[in-house]
mmCIF file of C-alpha atoms in Angstrom:
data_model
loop_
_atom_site.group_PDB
_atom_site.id
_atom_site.type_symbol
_atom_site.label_atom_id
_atom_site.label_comp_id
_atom_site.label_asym_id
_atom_site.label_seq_id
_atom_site.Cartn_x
_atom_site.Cartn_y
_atom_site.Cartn_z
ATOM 1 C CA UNK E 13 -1.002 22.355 18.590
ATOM 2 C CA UNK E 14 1.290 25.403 19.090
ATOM 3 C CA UNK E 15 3.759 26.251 16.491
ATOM 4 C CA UNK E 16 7.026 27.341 17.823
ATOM 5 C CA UNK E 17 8.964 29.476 15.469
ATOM 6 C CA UNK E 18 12.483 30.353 15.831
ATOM 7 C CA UNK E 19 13.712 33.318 13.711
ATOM 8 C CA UNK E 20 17.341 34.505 13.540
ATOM 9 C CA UNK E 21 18.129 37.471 13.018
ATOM 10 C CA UNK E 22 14.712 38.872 13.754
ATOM 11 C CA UNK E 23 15.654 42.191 14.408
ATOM 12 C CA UNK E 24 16.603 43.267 11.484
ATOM 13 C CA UNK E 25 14.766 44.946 8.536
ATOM 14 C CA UNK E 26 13.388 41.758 6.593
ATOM 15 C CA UNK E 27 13.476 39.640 9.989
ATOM 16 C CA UNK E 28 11.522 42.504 12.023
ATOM 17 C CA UNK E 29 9.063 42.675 9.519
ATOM 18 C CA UNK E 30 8.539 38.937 9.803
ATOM 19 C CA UNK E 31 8.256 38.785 13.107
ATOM 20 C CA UNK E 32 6.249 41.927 13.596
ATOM 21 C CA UNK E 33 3.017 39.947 11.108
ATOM 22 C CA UNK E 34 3.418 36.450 12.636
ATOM 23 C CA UNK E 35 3.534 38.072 16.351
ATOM 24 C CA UNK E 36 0.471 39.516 15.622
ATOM 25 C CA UNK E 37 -1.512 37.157 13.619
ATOM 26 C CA UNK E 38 -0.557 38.274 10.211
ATOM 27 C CA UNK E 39 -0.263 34.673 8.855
ATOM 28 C CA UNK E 40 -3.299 32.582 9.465
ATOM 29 C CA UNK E 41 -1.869 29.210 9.247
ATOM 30 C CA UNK E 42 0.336 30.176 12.180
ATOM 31 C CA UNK E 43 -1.866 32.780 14.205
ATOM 32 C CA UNK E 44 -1.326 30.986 17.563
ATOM 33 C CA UNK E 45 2.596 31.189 16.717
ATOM 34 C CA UNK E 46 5.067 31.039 19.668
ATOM 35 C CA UNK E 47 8.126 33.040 18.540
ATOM 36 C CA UNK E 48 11.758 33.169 19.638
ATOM 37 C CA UNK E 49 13.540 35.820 18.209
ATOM 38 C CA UNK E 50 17.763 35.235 18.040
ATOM 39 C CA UNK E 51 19.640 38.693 17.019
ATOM 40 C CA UNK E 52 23.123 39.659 17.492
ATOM 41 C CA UNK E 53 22.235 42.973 17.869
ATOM 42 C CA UNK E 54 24.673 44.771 14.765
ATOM 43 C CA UNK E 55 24.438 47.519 14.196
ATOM 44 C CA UNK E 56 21.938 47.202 11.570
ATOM 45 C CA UNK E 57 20.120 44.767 14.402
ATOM 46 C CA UNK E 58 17.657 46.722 16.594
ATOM 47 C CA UNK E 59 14.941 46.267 19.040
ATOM 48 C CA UNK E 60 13.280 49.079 18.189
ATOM 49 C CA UNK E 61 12.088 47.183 14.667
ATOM 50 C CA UNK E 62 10.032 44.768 17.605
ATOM 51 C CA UNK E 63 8.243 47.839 19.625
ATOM 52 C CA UNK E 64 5.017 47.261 17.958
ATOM 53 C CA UNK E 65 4.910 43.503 19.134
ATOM 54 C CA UNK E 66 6.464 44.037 22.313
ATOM 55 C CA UNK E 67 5.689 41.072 24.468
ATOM 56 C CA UNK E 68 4.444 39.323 21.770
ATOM 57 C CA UNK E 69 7.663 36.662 21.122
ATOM 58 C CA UNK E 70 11.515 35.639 23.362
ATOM 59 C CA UNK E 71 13.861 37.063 22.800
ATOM 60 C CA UNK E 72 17.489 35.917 22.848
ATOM 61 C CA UNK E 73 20.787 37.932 21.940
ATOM 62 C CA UNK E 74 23.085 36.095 20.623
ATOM 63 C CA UNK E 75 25.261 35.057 17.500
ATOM 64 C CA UNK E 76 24.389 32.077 15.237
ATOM 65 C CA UNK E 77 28.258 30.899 14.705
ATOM 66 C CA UNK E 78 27.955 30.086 18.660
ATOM 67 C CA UNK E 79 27.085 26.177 18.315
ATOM 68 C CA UNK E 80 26.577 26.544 21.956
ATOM 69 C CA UNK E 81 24.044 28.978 22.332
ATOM 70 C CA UNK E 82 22.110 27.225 19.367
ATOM 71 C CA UNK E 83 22.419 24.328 21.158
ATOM 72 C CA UNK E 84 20.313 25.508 23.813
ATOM 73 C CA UNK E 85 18.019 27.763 21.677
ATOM 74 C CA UNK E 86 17.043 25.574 18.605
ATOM 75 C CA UNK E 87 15.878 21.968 20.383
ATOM 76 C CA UNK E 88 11.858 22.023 20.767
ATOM 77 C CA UNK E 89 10.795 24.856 17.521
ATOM 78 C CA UNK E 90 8.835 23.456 14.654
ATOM 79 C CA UNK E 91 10.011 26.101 12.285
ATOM 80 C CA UNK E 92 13.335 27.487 11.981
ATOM 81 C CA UNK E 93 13.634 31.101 9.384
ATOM 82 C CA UNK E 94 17.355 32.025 9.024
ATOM 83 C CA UNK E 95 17.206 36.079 8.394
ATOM 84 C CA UNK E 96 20.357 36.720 9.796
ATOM 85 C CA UNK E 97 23.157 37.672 7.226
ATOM 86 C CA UNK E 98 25.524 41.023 6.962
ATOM 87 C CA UNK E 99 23.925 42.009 3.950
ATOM 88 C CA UNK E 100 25.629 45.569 2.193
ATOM 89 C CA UNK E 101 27.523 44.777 -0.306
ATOM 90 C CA UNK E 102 29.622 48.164 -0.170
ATOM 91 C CA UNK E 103 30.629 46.742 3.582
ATOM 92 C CA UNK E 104 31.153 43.625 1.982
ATOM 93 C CA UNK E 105 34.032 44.983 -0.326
ATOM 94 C CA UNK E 106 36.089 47.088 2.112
ATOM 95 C CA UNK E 107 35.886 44.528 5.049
ATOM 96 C CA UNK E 108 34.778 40.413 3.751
ATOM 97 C CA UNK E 109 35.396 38.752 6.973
ATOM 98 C CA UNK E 110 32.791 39.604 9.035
ATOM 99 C CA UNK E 111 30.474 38.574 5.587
ATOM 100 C CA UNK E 112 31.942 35.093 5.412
ATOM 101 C CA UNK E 113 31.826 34.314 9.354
ATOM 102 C CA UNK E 114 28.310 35.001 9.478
ATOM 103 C CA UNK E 115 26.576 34.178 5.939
ATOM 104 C CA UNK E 116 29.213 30.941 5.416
ATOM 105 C CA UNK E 117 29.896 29.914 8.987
ATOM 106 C CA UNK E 118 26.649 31.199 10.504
ATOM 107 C CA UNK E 119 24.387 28.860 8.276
ATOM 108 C CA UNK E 120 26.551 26.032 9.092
ATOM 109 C CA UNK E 121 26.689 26.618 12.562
ATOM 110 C CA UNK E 122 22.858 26.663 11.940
ATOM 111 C CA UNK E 123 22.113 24.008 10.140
ATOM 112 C CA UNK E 124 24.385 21.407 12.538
ATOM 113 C CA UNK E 125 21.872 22.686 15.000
ATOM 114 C CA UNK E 126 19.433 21.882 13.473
ATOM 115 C CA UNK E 127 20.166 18.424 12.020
ATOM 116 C CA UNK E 128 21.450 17.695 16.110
ATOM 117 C CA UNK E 129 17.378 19.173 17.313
ATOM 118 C CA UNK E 130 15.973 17.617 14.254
ATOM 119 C CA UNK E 131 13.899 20.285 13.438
ATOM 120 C CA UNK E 132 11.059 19.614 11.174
ATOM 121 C CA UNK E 133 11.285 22.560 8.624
ATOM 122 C CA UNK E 134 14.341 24.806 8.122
ATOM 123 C CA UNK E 135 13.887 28.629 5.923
ATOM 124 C CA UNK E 136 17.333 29.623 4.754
ATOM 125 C CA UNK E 137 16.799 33.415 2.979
ATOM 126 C CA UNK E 138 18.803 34.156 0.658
ATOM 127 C CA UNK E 139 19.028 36.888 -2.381
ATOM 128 C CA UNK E 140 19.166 37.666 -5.991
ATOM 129 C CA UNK E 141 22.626 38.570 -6.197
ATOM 130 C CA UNK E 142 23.790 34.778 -6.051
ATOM 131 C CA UNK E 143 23.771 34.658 -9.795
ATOM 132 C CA UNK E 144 25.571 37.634 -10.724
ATOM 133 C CA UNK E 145 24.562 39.633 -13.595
ATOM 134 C CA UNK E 146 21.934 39.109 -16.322
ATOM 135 C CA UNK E 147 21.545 40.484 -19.406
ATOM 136 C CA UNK E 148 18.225 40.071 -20.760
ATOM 137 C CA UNK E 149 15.177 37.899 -19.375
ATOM 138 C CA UNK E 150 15.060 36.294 -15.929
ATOM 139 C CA UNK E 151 16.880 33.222 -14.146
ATOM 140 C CA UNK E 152 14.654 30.125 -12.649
ATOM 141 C CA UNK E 153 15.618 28.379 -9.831
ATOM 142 C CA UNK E 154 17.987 26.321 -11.588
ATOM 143 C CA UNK E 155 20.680 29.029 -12.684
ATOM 144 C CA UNK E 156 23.911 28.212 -12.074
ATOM 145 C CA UNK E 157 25.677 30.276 -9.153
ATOM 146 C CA UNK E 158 28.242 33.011 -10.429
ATOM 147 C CA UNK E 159 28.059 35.925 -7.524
ATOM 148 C CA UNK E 160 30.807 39.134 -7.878
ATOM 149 C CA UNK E 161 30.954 40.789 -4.551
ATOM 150 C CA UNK E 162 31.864 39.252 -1.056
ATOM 151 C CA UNK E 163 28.395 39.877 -0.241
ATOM 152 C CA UNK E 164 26.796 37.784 -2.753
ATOM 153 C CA UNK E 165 29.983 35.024 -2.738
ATOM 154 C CA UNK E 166 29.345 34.795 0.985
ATOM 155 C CA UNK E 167 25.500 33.906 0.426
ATOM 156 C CA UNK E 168 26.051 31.667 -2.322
ATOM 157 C CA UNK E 169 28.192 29.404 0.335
ATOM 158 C CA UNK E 170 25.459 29.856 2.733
ATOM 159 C CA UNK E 171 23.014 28.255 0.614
ATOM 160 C CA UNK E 172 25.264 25.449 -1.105
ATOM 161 C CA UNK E 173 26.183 24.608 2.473
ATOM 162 C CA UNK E 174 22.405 24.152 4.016
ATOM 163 C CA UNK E 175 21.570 22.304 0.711
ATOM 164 C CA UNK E 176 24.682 20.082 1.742
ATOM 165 C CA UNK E 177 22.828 19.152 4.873
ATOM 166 C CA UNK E 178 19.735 18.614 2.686
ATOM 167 C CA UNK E 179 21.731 16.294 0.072
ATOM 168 C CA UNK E 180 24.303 14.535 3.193
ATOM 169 C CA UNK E 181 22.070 14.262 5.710
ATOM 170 C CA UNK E 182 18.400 14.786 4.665
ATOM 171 C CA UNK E 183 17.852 18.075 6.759
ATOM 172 C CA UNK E 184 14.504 19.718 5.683
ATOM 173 C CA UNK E 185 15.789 22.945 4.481
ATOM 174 C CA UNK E 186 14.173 25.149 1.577
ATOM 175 C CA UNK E 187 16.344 28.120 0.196
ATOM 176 C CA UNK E 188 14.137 31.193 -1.032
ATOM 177 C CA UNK E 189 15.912 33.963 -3.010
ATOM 178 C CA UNK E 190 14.484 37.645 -3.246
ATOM 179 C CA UNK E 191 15.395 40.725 -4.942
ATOM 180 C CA UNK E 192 16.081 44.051 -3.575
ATOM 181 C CA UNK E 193 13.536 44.972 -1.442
ATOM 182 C CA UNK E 194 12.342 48.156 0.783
ATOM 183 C CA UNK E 195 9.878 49.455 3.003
ATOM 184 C CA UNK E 196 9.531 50.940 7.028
ATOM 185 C CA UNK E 197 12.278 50.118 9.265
ATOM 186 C CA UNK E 198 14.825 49.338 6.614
ATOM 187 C CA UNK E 199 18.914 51.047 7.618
ATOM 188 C CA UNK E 200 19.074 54.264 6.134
ATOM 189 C CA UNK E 201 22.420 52.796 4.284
ATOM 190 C CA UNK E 202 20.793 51.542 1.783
ATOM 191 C CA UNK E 203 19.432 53.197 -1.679
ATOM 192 C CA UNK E 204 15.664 54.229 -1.046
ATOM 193 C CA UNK E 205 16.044 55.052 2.837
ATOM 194 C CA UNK E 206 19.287 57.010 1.987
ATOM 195 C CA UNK E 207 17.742 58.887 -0.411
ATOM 196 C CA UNK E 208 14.439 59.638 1.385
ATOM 197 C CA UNK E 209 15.871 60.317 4.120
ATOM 198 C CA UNK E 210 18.582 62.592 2.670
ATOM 199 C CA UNK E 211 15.505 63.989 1.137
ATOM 200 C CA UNK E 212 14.111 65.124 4.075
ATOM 201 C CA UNK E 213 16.757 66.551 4.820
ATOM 202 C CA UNK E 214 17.385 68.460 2.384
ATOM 203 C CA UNK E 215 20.935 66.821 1.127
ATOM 204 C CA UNK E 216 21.920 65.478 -2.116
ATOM 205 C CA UNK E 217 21.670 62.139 -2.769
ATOM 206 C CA UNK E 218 24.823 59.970 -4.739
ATOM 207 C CA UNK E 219 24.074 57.876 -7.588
ATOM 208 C CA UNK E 220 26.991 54.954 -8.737
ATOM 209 C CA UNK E 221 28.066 55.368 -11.972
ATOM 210 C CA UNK E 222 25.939 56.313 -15.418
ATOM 211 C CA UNK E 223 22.790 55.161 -13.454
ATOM 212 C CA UNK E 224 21.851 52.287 -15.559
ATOM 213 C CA UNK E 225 22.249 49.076 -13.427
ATOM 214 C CA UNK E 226 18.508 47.456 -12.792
ATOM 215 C CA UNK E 227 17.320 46.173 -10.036
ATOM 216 C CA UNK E 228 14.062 44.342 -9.377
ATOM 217 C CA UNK E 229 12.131 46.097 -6.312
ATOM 218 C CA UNK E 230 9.956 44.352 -3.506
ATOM 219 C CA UNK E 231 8.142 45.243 -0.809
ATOM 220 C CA UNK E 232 9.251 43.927 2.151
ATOM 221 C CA UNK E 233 5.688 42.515 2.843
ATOM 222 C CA UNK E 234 5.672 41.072 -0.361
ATOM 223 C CA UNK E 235 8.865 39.051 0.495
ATOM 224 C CA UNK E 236 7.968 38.097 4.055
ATOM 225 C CA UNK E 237 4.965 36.655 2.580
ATOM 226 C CA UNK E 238 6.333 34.901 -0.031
ATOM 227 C CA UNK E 239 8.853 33.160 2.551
ATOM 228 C CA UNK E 240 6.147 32.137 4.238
ATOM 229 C CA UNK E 241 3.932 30.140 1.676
ATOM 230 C CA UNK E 242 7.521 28.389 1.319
ATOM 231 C CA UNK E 243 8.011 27.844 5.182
ATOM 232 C CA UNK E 244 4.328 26.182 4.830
ATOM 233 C CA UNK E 245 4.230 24.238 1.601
ATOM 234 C CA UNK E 246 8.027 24.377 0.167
ATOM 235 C CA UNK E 247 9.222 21.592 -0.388
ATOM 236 C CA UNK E 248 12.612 20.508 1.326
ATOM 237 C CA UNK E 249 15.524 20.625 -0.918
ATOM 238 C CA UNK E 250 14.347 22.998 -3.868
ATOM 239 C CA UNK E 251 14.939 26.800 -3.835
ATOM 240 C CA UNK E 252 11.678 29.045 -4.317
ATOM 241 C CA UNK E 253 12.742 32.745 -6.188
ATOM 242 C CA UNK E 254 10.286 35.490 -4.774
ATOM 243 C CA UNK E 255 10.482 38.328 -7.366
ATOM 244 C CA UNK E 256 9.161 42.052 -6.844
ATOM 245 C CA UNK E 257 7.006 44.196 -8.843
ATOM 246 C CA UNK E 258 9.087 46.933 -10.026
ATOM 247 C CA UNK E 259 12.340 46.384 -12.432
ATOM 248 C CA UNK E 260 14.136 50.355 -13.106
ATOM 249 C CA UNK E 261 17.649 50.942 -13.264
ATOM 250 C CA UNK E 262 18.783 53.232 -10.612
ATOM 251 C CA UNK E 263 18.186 56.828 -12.690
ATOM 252 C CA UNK E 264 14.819 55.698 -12.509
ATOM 253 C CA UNK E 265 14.210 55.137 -9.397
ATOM 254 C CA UNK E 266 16.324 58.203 -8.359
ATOM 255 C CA UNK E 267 13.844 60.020 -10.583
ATOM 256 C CA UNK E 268 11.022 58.876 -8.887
ATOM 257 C CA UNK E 269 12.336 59.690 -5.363
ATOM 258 C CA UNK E 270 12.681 63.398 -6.492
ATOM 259 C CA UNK E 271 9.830 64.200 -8.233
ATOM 260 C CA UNK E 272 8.113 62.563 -4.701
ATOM 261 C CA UNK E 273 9.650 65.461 -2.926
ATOM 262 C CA UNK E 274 9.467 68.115 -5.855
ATOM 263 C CA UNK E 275 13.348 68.252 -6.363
ATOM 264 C CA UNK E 276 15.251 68.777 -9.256
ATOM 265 C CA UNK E 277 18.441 66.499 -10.829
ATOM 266 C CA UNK E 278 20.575 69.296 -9.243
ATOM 267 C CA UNK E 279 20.047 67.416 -5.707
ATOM 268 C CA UNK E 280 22.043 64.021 -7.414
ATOM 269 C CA UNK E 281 25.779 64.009 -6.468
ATOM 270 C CA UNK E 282 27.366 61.694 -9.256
ATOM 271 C CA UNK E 283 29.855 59.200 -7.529
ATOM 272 C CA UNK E 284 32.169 56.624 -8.867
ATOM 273 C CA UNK E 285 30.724 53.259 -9.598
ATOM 274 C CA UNK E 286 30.793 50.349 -7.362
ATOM 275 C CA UNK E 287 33.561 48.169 -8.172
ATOM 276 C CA UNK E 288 31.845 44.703 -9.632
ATOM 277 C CA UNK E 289 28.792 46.764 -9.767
ATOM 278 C CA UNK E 290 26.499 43.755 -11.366
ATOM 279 C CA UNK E 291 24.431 45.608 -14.122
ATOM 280 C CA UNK E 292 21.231 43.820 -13.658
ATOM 281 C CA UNK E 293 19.200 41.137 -11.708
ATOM 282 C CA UNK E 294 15.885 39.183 -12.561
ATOM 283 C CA UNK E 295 14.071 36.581 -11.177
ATOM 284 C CA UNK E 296 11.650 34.674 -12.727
ATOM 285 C CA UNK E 297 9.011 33.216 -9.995
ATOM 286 C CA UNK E 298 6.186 30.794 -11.553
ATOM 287 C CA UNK E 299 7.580 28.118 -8.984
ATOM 288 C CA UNK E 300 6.056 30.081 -6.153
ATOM 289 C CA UNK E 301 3.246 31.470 -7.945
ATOM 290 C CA UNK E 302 2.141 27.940 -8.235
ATOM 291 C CA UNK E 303 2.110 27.350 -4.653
ATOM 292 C CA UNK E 304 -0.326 30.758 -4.206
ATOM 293 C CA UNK E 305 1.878 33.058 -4.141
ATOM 294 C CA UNK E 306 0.885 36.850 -5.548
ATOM 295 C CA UNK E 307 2.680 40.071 -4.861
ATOM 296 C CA UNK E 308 0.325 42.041 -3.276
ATOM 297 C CA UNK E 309 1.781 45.409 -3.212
ATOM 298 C CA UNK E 310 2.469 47.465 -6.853
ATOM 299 C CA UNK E 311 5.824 50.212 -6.729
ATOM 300 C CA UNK E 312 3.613 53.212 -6.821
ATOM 301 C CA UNK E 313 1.403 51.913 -3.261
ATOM 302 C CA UNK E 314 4.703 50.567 -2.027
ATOM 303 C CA UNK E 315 6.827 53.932 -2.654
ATOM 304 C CA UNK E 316 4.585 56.589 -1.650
ATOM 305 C CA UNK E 317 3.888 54.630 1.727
ATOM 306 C CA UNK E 318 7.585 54.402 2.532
ATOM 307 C CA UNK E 319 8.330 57.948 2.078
ATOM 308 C CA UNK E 320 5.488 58.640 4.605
ATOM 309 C CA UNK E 321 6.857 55.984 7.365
ATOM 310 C CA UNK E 322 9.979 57.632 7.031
ATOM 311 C CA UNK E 323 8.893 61.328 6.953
ATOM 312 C CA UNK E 324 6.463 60.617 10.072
ATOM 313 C CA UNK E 325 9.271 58.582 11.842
ATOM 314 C CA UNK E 326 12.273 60.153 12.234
ATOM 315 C CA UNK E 327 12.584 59.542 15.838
ATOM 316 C CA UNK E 328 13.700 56.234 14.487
ATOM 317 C CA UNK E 329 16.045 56.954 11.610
ATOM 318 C CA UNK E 330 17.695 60.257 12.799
ATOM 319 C CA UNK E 331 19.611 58.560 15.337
ATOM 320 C CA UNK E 332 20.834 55.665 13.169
ATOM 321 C CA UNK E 333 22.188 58.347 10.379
ATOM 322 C CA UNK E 334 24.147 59.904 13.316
ATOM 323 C CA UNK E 335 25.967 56.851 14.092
ATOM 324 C CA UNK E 336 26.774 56.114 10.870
ATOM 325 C CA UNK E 337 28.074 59.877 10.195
ATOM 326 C CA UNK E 338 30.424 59.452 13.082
#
């Protein structure tokens, strides 16, 4: 029988890359996938992410607070992944609203949908930033919630609301929570596409602060595949970390970007810190390794093929970096 997946928020980095490996067979379990692909279309949304599956899923523009449209849409899938978030936490603290509409409302809008379709398995993705700020070692899957930005506040209510619906009304939804991740077709607003891309073109590139917050650094393949060993054999109610393969604080990985492109510190513009920049994040993962999950893809592999997807592609971010310049 025919899986029918619906992914929201599909067009988007994580989302696209998703949809762009179950389209085309990526994940054996669901090779003969159908796949409907609901995207508002932000401006971080784009079709483009899709070209290289063209034909190969539905698509449906729309907004997931619209209980109406969801109505329509959700009824009849197997699967449902929620991607779809505003996710940049710099956006997040000059402007909140739009962050708590779609990561707060959104996933309850959602998940009523779901619990009215009674959809058999429900993916809500989530991130790292939920628990704040860690000092030393790595949180499981029970830490306690404690997020600083509107971003990350926004999320947390996203998740305590679909387990709400797992707890009230026994809706088969799994949470999975990732750290920062990267790779092709990510919005050159954030850190490694900025910087590569500024790279290229032969701009400085602004670092918060002393440099010294940590972050812990996934591919995006990595993560897609993680969420999907949970979408297959999570188990409803529980929340599944999916942890990367590179921790460096930010000087490090701004390092690393310039000695990729042979450039000196003298191409880092210092800029005042984030306010509530969180100083580190770690997840530990052993309760998705023990499902079969591995990270496939070390930093090093990861890194150096980014910085060739975007310097052979910048038909795709050029015109991106223009709208956000004007």
């Amino acid at each position: 029988m025919t899986t029918r997946i619906l992914v929201t928020g599909g067009a988007g980095f994580i989302g696209s890359h998703y949809v762009r490996t179950l389209a085309s067979g990526g994940y054996r379990g669901w090779a003969d996938a159908e796949v409907t692909v609901l995207d508002k279309l932000t401006y971080a949304g784009n079709l483009a992410n899709l070209d290289p599956v063209a034909g190969g899923y539905a698509f449906v523009r729309g907004d997931i607070c619209d209980a109406e449209l969801l109505a329509g849409i959700v009824p009849g899938h197997d699967v449902v992944i929620n991607f779809a978030a505003e996710s940049h936490v710099d956006r997040s603290i000059t402007g909140a609203g739009e962050f708590v509409r779609t990561n707060v409302l959104g996933t309850q809008t959602l998940m009523q949908a779901c619990l009215e379709a009674g959809t058999p398995r429900v993916v809500q993705v989530s991130t790292d930033e939920v628990y704040g700020s860690i000092e030393t070692g790595s949180w499981d899957e029970e830490a306690p919630l404690s997020p600083n930005s509107p971003y990350s506040a926004a999320k947390a209510g996203g998740d305590l609301i679909a387990y709400a619906y797992f707890r009230t009304h026994g809706l088969p939804v799994s949470i999975t929570r990732c750290g920062n991740n990267y790779g092709p077709y990510q919005y050159p607003e954030k850190v490694i596409p900025l910087f590569v891309t500024n790279l290229l073109d032969g701009a400085s590139v602004p670092l918060y602060g002393d440099g010294g917050n940590v972050r812990d650094w996934i591919h995006v393949a990595d993560h897609c595949a993680g969420i999907q060993v949970v979408a297959e054999r999570g188990e409803a109610g529980h929340v599944y970390h999916i942890a990367g393969t590179a921790e460096l604080t930010n000087k490090q990985l701004t390092e690393r970007l310039l000695e990729a492109f042979g450039a000196g510190w003298d191409r880092v513009e210092p800029v005042t810190d984030r306010k509530g920049h969180d100083r580190r994040y770690s997840l530990s993962d052993a309760k998705l390794r023990a499902l079969g999950h591995t990270p496939a893809i070390g930093f090093e592999d990861g890194i150096t093929e980014t910085i060739q997807w975007y310097t052979d592609h910048r038909d795709w971010w050029e015109p991106l970096k223009k709208e956000t310049s004007t």
